[in-house]
Amino acid sequence: MEVKIDASWKEVLTPLFEKAYFKQIVAHLKTEKALKSTIYPKGSLIFNAFNQTPYDQVKVVILGQDPYHNPGQAMGLSFSVPEGVKPPPSLMNIYKELNKDIGMAIPTSGNLTSWANQGVLLINAALTVRADEPGSHAKIGWMQFTDDVIKILSKEKSRLVFLLWGNFAGQKQILIDHSKHKILRAAHPSPLSAHNGFFGCKHFSATNEYLVQHNKNPINWTP
């Protein structure tokens, strides 16, 4: 698997690409390709989160679990879908909370590239998935890779905001140094759980308040 990745991340991640788990990921994806399995997102977008948000510009991390597993949705950015694709239910709930929190009009576009370009790392814990099979690549090595990414960000950077939504993402807080970063936890924005604490969490205004306090530009949350 040829990895096209932003130069600032390449230096950071090259040691991870040498690890046994990453070689296992590559071997697994090659096997799936040989079997003609459909994998999302397409190869050029697997590392899209890293390409859209250079390492030296990361300010906020929003952790998802899995890429979208339906056709035309996954684009390598957690919760985001390409222009022209209807925003999925979880993203619509994110927009509803943004509307309540900061008064942002609910957009029709589900493309969050503008967030990524402002320093919001939109990363899923697994960077690939087999079509129509959520969680199908959760155990091929991606979890170790993205855990290591979170550890590197926690150790090497300071004053980042980590948005951890749902039980799965919440478990990742043990990887983060609480003394030098802001961790915001809430229920997942899925329709199954958004009413259990995602709505009303005010994470977006809290994120911007923290960034401003530490002399960083706030995020313009309009996609």
PDB file of C-alpha atoms in Angstrom:
ATOM      1  CA  MET A   1       0.000   0.000   0.000  1.00  0.00           C
ATOM      2  CA  GLU A   2       1.543   3.263  -1.111  1.00  0.00           C
ATOM      3  CA  VAL A   3       1.025   5.854   1.599  1.00  0.00           C
ATOM      4  CA  LYS A   4       0.562   9.423   0.379  1.00  0.00           C
ATOM      5  CA  ILE A   5       0.732  11.629   3.409  1.00  0.00           C
ATOM      6  CA  ASP A   6       1.484  15.240   4.297  1.00  0.00           C
ATOM      7  CA  ALA A   7       5.211  15.842   4.827  1.00  0.00           C
ATOM      8  CA  SER A   8       4.771  17.111   8.399  1.00  0.00           C
ATOM      9  CA  TRP A   9       2.996  13.885   9.367  1.00  0.00           C
ATOM     10  CA  LYS A  10       5.360  11.644   7.406  1.00  0.00           C
ATOM     11  CA  GLU A  11       8.224  12.426   9.767  1.00  0.00           C
ATOM     12  CA  VAL A  12       6.027  11.670  12.792  1.00  0.00           C
ATOM     13  CA  LEU A  13       4.390   8.533  11.443  1.00  0.00           C
ATOM     14  CA  THR A  14       7.243   6.822   9.579  1.00  0.00           C
ATOM     15  CA  PRO A  15       8.278   4.895  12.736  1.00  0.00           C
ATOM     16  CA  LEU A  16       4.690   3.614  13.015  1.00  0.00           C
ATOM     17  CA  PHE A  17       4.727   2.455   9.392  1.00  0.00           C
ATOM     18  CA  GLU A  18       7.661   0.197  10.328  1.00  0.00           C
ATOM     19  CA  LYS A  19       5.764  -1.546  13.130  1.00  0.00           C
ATOM     20  CA  ALA A  20       4.488  -5.109  12.797  1.00  0.00           C
ATOM     21  CA  TYR A  21       0.840  -4.025  13.169  1.00  0.00           C
ATOM     22  CA  PHE A  22       1.110  -1.679  10.181  1.00  0.00           C
ATOM     23  CA  LYS A  23       2.598  -4.409   8.020  1.00  0.00           C
ATOM     24  CA  GLN A  24      -0.356  -6.547   9.131  1.00  0.00           C
ATOM     25  CA  ILE A  25      -2.764  -3.801   7.993  1.00  0.00           C
ATOM     26  CA  VAL A  26      -1.107  -3.616   4.569  1.00  0.00           C
ATOM     27  CA  ALA A  27      -1.190  -7.386   4.159  1.00  0.00           C
ATOM     28  CA  HIS A  28      -4.865  -7.532   5.138  1.00  0.00           C
ATOM     29  CA  LEU A  29      -5.847  -4.787   2.675  1.00  0.00           C
ATOM     30  CA  LYS A  30      -3.903  -6.494  -0.115  1.00  0.00           C
ATOM     31  CA  THR A  31      -5.736  -9.748   0.620  1.00  0.00           C
ATOM     32  CA  GLU A  32      -9.112  -7.970   0.539  1.00  0.00           C
ATOM     33  CA  LYS A  33      -8.171  -6.331  -2.759  1.00  0.00           C
ATOM     34  CA  ALA A  34      -7.226  -9.719  -4.227  1.00  0.00           C
ATOM     35  CA  LEU A  35     -10.620 -11.039  -3.130  1.00  0.00           C
ATOM     36  CA  LYS A  36     -12.231  -8.014  -4.839  1.00  0.00           C
ATOM     37  CA  SER A  37     -13.815  -6.806  -1.587  1.00  0.00           C
ATOM     38  CA  THR A  38     -15.108  -3.237  -1.646  1.00  0.00           C
ATOM     39  CA  ILE A  39     -13.251  -1.135   0.908  1.00  0.00           C
ATOM     40  CA  TYR A  40     -14.141   2.382   2.058  1.00  0.00           C
ATOM     41  CA  PRO A  41     -12.797   4.978   1.740  1.00  0.00           C
ATOM     42  CA  LYS A  42     -10.908   4.570  -1.530  1.00  0.00           C
ATOM     43  CA  GLY A  43      -7.148   4.214  -1.195  1.00  0.00           C
ATOM     44  CA  SER A  44      -6.267   7.839  -1.941  1.00  0.00           C
ATOM     45  CA  LEU A  45      -8.503   8.997   0.947  1.00  0.00           C
ATOM     46  CA  ILE A  46      -7.450   6.555   3.681  1.00  0.00           C
ATOM     47  CA  PHE A  47      -5.049   9.143   5.137  1.00  0.00           C
ATOM     48  CA  ASN A  48      -7.162  12.162   4.201  1.00  0.00           C
ATOM     49  CA  ALA A  49      -7.399  13.368   7.822  1.00  0.00           C
ATOM     50  CA  PHE A  50      -3.605  13.662   7.969  1.00  0.00           C
ATOM     51  CA  ASN A  51      -3.378  15.355   4.575  1.00  0.00           C
ATOM     52  CA  GLN A  52      -6.050  17.949   5.341  1.00  0.00           C
ATOM     53  CA  THR A  53      -4.692  18.760   8.829  1.00  0.00           C
ATOM     54  CA  PRO A  54      -0.884  18.977   8.883  1.00  0.00           C
ATOM     55  CA  TYR A  55       0.767  17.828  12.107  1.00  0.00           C
ATOM     56  CA  ASP A  56       2.033  21.284  13.025  1.00  0.00           C
ATOM     57  CA  GLN A  57      -1.467  22.752  12.689  1.00  0.00           C
ATOM     58  CA  VAL A  58      -3.489  20.320  14.857  1.00  0.00           C
ATOM     59  CA  LYS A  59      -5.551  22.140  17.513  1.00  0.00           C
ATOM     60  CA  VAL A  60      -8.594  19.903  17.993  1.00  0.00           C
ATOM     61  CA  VAL A  61      -9.109  16.134  17.653  1.00  0.00           C
ATOM     62  CA  ILE A  62     -12.549  14.635  16.958  1.00  0.00           C
ATOM     63  CA  LEU A  63     -12.399  10.859  17.199  1.00  0.00           C
ATOM     64  CA  GLY A  64     -14.819   8.629  15.316  1.00  0.00           C
ATOM     65  CA  GLN A  65     -14.959   4.845  15.367  1.00  0.00           C
ATOM     66  CA  ASP A  66     -15.356   3.597  11.799  1.00  0.00           C
ATOM     67  CA  PRO A  67     -15.574   5.085   8.304  1.00  0.00           C
ATOM     68  CA  TYR A  68     -19.062   5.139   6.780  1.00  0.00           C
ATOM     69  CA  HIS A  69     -19.722   1.741   5.187  1.00  0.00           C
ATOM     70  CA  ASN A  70     -22.310   2.786   2.582  1.00  0.00           C
ATOM     71  CA  PRO A  71     -21.389   3.796  -0.999  1.00  0.00           C
ATOM     72  CA  GLY A  72     -20.256   7.362  -1.620  1.00  0.00           C
ATOM     73  CA  GLN A  73     -20.053   8.466   2.039  1.00  0.00           C
ATOM     74  CA  ALA A  74     -16.587   7.736   3.451  1.00  0.00           C
ATOM     75  CA  MET A  75     -13.958  10.371   2.676  1.00  0.00           C
ATOM     76  CA  GLY A  76     -11.299   9.753   5.316  1.00  0.00           C
ATOM     77  CA  LEU A  77     -12.581  12.413   7.733  1.00  0.00           C
ATOM     78  CA  SER A  78     -14.617  11.313  10.759  1.00  0.00           C
ATOM     79  CA  PHE A  79     -18.332  12.218  10.506  1.00  0.00           C
ATOM     80  CA  SER A  80     -17.789  13.985   7.136  1.00  0.00           C
ATOM     81  CA  VAL A  81     -19.332  13.103   3.762  1.00  0.00           C
ATOM     82  CA  PRO A  82     -18.473  14.477   0.308  1.00  0.00           C
ATOM     83  CA  GLU A  83     -20.216  17.494  -1.175  1.00  0.00           C
ATOM     84  CA  GLY A  84     -23.645  16.583  -2.514  1.00  0.00           C
ATOM     85  CA  VAL A  85     -24.121  13.611  -0.178  1.00  0.00           C
ATOM     86  CA  LYS A  86     -26.911  13.954   2.389  1.00  0.00           C
ATOM     87  CA  PRO A  87     -25.491  14.432   5.920  1.00  0.00           C
ATOM     88  CA  PRO A  88     -25.999  11.182   7.893  1.00  0.00           C
ATOM     89  CA  PRO A  89     -28.031  11.224  11.143  1.00  0.00           C
ATOM     90  CA  SER A  90     -25.060  11.602  13.525  1.00  0.00           C
ATOM     91  CA  LEU A  91     -23.746  14.565  11.560  1.00  0.00           C
ATOM     92  CA  MET A  92     -27.205  16.143  11.516  1.00  0.00           C
ATOM     93  CA  ASN A  93     -27.245  15.876  15.317  1.00  0.00           C
ATOM     94  CA  ILE A  94     -23.811  17.536  15.441  1.00  0.00           C
ATOM     95  CA  TYR A  95     -25.298  20.372  13.392  1.00  0.00           C
ATOM     96  CA  LYS A  96     -28.328  20.589  15.705  1.00  0.00           C
ATOM     97  CA  GLU A  97     -26.021  20.934  18.711  1.00  0.00           C
ATOM     98  CA  LEU A  98     -23.990  23.598  16.878  1.00  0.00           C
ATOM     99  CA  ASN A  99     -27.238  25.447  16.228  1.00  0.00           C
ATOM    100  CA  LYS A 100     -28.209  25.325  19.915  1.00  0.00           C
ATOM    101  CA  ASP A 101     -24.690  26.003  21.162  1.00  0.00           C
ATOM    102  CA  ILE A 102     -23.498  28.857  18.954  1.00  0.00           C
ATOM    103  CA  GLY A 103     -26.543  29.691  16.824  1.00  0.00           C
ATOM    104  CA  MET A 104     -25.042  28.333  13.604  1.00  0.00           C
ATOM    105  CA  ALA A 105     -27.578  27.795  10.824  1.00  0.00           C
ATOM    106  CA  ILE A 106     -27.943  24.092  10.000  1.00  0.00           C
ATOM    107  CA  PRO A 107     -25.989  23.488   6.762  1.00  0.00           C
ATOM    108  CA  THR A 108     -27.003  21.354   3.808  1.00  0.00           C
ATOM    109  CA  SER A 109     -23.395  20.283   3.143  1.00  0.00           C
ATOM    110  CA  GLY A 110     -21.897  17.424   5.138  1.00  0.00           C
ATOM    111  CA  ASN A 111     -18.350  18.107   3.968  1.00  0.00           C
ATOM    112  CA  LEU A 112     -16.205  19.023   6.991  1.00  0.00           C
ATOM    113  CA  THR A 113     -12.978  19.688   5.073  1.00  0.00           C
ATOM    114  CA  SER A 114     -13.109  23.329   6.191  1.00  0.00           C
ATOM    115  CA  TRP A 115     -12.865  22.151   9.816  1.00  0.00           C
ATOM    116  CA  ALA A 116      -9.881  19.967   8.944  1.00  0.00           C
ATOM    117  CA  ASN A 117      -8.148  22.870   7.204  1.00  0.00           C
ATOM    118  CA  GLN A 118      -8.448  24.929  10.399  1.00  0.00           C
ATOM    119  CA  GLY A 119      -6.683  22.358  12.562  1.00  0.00           C
ATOM    120  CA  VAL A 120      -9.457  19.912  13.486  1.00  0.00           C
ATOM    121  CA  LEU A 121      -8.064  16.386  13.070  1.00  0.00           C
ATOM    122  CA  LEU A 122     -11.092  14.303  12.055  1.00  0.00           C
ATOM    123  CA  ILE A 123      -9.787  10.810  12.640  1.00  0.00           C
ATOM    124  CA  ASN A 124     -11.524   7.453  12.900  1.00  0.00           C
ATOM    125  CA  ALA A 125     -10.062   4.755  15.148  1.00  0.00           C
ATOM    126  CA  ALA A 126     -10.141   2.398  12.135  1.00  0.00           C
ATOM    127  CA  LEU A 127      -9.207   4.046   8.846  1.00  0.00           C
ATOM    128  CA  THR A 128     -10.918   1.502   6.582  1.00  0.00           C
ATOM    129  CA  VAL A 129     -14.025  -0.685   6.539  1.00  0.00           C
ATOM    130  CA  ARG A 130     -15.502  -3.354   4.267  1.00  0.00           C
ATOM    131  CA  ALA A 131     -18.652  -2.253   2.445  1.00  0.00           C
ATOM    132  CA  ASP A 132     -21.844  -2.847   4.455  1.00  0.00           C
ATOM    133  CA  GLU A 133     -19.886  -4.383   7.361  1.00  0.00           C
ATOM    134  CA  PRO A 134     -19.375  -1.867  10.196  1.00  0.00           C
ATOM    135  CA  GLY A 135     -16.438  -2.742  12.409  1.00  0.00           C
ATOM    136  CA  SER A 136     -15.042  -5.196   9.873  1.00  0.00           C
ATOM    137  CA  HIS A 137     -11.535  -3.683  10.043  1.00  0.00           C
ATOM    138  CA  ALA A 138     -11.524  -2.881  13.754  1.00  0.00           C
ATOM    139  CA  LYS A 139      -9.111  -5.718  14.550  1.00  0.00           C
ATOM    140  CA  ILE A 140      -6.650  -5.622  11.642  1.00  0.00           C
ATOM    141  CA  GLY A 141      -4.224  -3.239  13.357  1.00  0.00           C
ATOM    142  CA  TRP A 142      -5.756   0.199  12.875  1.00  0.00           C
ATOM    143  CA  MET A 143      -6.613   0.559  16.563  1.00  0.00           C
ATOM    144  CA  GLN A 144      -2.959   0.227  17.553  1.00  0.00           C
ATOM    145  CA  PHE A 145      -1.981   2.738  14.870  1.00  0.00           C
ATOM    146  CA  THR A 146      -4.503   5.405  15.856  1.00  0.00           C
ATOM    147  CA  ASP A 147      -3.852   4.830  19.574  1.00  0.00           C
ATOM    148  CA  ASP A 148      -0.194   5.556  18.849  1.00  0.00           C
ATOM    149  CA  VAL A 149      -1.174   8.700  16.928  1.00  0.00           C
ATOM    150  CA  ILE A 150      -3.171   9.930  19.949  1.00  0.00           C
ATOM    151  CA  LYS A 151      -0.250   9.153  22.285  1.00  0.00           C
ATOM    152  CA  ILE A 152       2.148  11.102  20.051  1.00  0.00           C
ATOM    153  CA  LEU A 153      -0.179  14.111  19.916  1.00  0.00           C
ATOM    154  CA  SER A 154      -0.628  13.997  23.687  1.00  0.00           C
ATOM    155  CA  LYS A 155       3.101  13.738  24.399  1.00  0.00           C
ATOM    156  CA  GLU A 156       4.535  16.097  21.781  1.00  0.00           C
ATOM    157  CA  LYS A 157       1.895  18.838  21.764  1.00  0.00           C
ATOM    158  CA  SER A 158       0.171  20.960  24.382  1.00  0.00           C
ATOM    159  CA  ARG A 159      -3.185  22.713  24.728  1.00  0.00           C
ATOM    160  CA  LEU A 160      -5.083  20.497  22.295  1.00  0.00           C
ATOM    161  CA  VAL A 161      -8.823  19.883  22.652  1.00  0.00           C
ATOM    162  CA  PHE A 162      -9.955  16.237  22.386  1.00  0.00           C
ATOM    163  CA  LEU A 163     -13.677  15.725  21.702  1.00  0.00           C
ATOM    164  CA  LEU A 164     -14.588  12.195  22.779  1.00  0.00           C
ATOM    165  CA  TRP A 165     -18.187  11.290  21.989  1.00  0.00           C
ATOM    166  CA  GLY A 166     -19.660   7.972  23.117  1.00  0.00           C
ATOM    167  CA  ASN A 167     -18.252   5.138  25.220  1.00  0.00           C
ATOM    168  CA  PHE A 168     -15.806   3.937  22.579  1.00  0.00           C
ATOM    169  CA  ALA A 169     -14.128   7.315  22.108  1.00  0.00           C
ATOM    170  CA  GLY A 170     -14.325   8.012  25.842  1.00  0.00           C
ATOM    171  CA  GLN A 171     -12.106   5.011  26.554  1.00  0.00           C
ATOM    172  CA  LYS A 172      -9.280   6.760  24.694  1.00  0.00           C
ATOM    173  CA  GLN A 173      -8.916   9.381  27.418  1.00  0.00           C
ATOM    174  CA  ILE A 174      -6.386   7.120  29.168  1.00  0.00           C
ATOM    175  CA  LEU A 175      -4.017   7.815  26.253  1.00  0.00           C
ATOM    176  CA  ILE A 176      -4.136  11.585  26.824  1.00  0.00           C
ATOM    177  CA  ASP A 177      -2.241  13.704  29.357  1.00  0.00           C
ATOM    178  CA  HIS A 178      -5.018  15.540  31.209  1.00  0.00           C
ATOM    179  CA  SER A 179      -2.562  18.068  32.656  1.00  0.00           C
ATOM    180  CA  LYS A 180      -1.712  19.633  29.306  1.00  0.00           C
ATOM    181  CA  HIS A 181      -4.802  19.099  27.137  1.00  0.00           C
ATOM    182  CA  LYS A 182      -8.559  19.713  27.323  1.00  0.00           C
ATOM    183  CA  ILE A 183     -10.736  16.593  27.153  1.00  0.00           C
ATOM    184  CA  LEU A 184     -14.439  17.031  26.492  1.00  0.00           C
ATOM    185  CA  ARG A 185     -16.643  13.946  26.794  1.00  0.00           C
ATOM    186  CA  ALA A 186     -20.300  13.442  25.911  1.00  0.00           C
ATOM    187  CA  ALA A 187     -22.709  10.837  24.584  1.00  0.00           C
ATOM    188  CA  HIS A 188     -22.369   9.900  20.915  1.00  0.00           C
ATOM    189  CA  PRO A 189     -24.331  12.092  18.462  1.00  0.00           C
ATOM    190  CA  SER A 190     -26.052   9.012  17.031  1.00  0.00           C
ATOM    191  CA  PRO A 191     -29.881   9.196  17.138  1.00  0.00           C
ATOM    192  CA  LEU A 192     -29.705   6.260  19.589  1.00  0.00           C
ATOM    193  CA  SER A 193     -27.797   8.258  22.202  1.00  0.00           C
ATOM    194  CA  ALA A 194     -27.723  11.974  21.374  1.00  0.00           C
ATOM    195  CA  HIS A 195     -30.500  12.726  23.886  1.00  0.00           C
ATOM    196  CA  ASN A 196     -28.433  11.105  26.670  1.00  0.00           C
ATOM    197  CA  GLY A 197     -25.984  13.981  26.929  1.00  0.00           C
ATOM    198  CA  PHE A 198     -24.740  15.001  23.497  1.00  0.00           C
ATOM    199  CA  PHE A 199     -27.459  17.591  23.041  1.00  0.00           C
ATOM    200  CA  GLY A 200     -26.613  20.430  25.384  1.00  0.00           C
ATOM    201  CA  CYS A 201     -22.933  19.497  25.795  1.00  0.00           C
ATOM    202  CA  LYS A 202     -21.822  22.854  24.310  1.00  0.00           C
ATOM    203  CA  HIS A 203     -18.536  21.341  23.204  1.00  0.00           C
ATOM    204  CA  PHE A 204     -18.107  23.704  20.279  1.00  0.00           C
ATOM    205  CA  SER A 205     -18.254  26.923  22.271  1.00  0.00           C
ATOM    206  CA  ALA A 206     -16.130  25.299  25.005  1.00  0.00           C
ATOM    207  CA  THR A 207     -13.512  24.321  22.416  1.00  0.00           C
ATOM    208  CA  ASN A 208     -13.266  27.861  21.083  1.00  0.00           C
ATOM    209  CA  GLU A 209     -13.109  29.370  24.572  1.00  0.00           C
ATOM    210  CA  TYR A 210     -10.173  27.097  25.414  1.00  0.00           C
ATOM    211  CA  LEU A 211      -8.353  27.874  22.151  1.00  0.00           C
ATOM    212  CA  VAL A 212      -8.741  31.619  22.643  1.00  0.00           C
ATOM    213  CA  GLN A 213      -7.555  31.341  26.257  1.00  0.00           C
ATOM    214  CA  HIS A 214      -4.353  29.775  24.926  1.00  0.00           C
ATOM    215  CA  ASN A 215      -3.809  32.292  22.145  1.00  0.00           C
ATOM    216  CA  LYS A 216      -5.030  30.074  19.311  1.00  0.00           C
ATOM    217  CA  ASN A 217      -7.509  31.057  16.642  1.00  0.00           C
ATOM    218  CA  PRO A 218     -11.018  29.704  17.302  1.00  0.00           C
ATOM    219  CA  ILE A 219     -12.655  27.318  14.827  1.00  0.00           C
ATOM    220  CA  ASN A 220     -15.254  28.633  12.384  1.00  0.00           C
ATOM    221  CA  TRP A 221     -17.665  25.702  12.668  1.00  0.00           C
ATOM    222  CA  THR A 222     -19.630  26.556   9.504  1.00  0.00           C
ATOM    223  CA  PRO A 223     -18.716  23.853   6.915  1.00  0.00           C
TER     224      PRO A 223
END
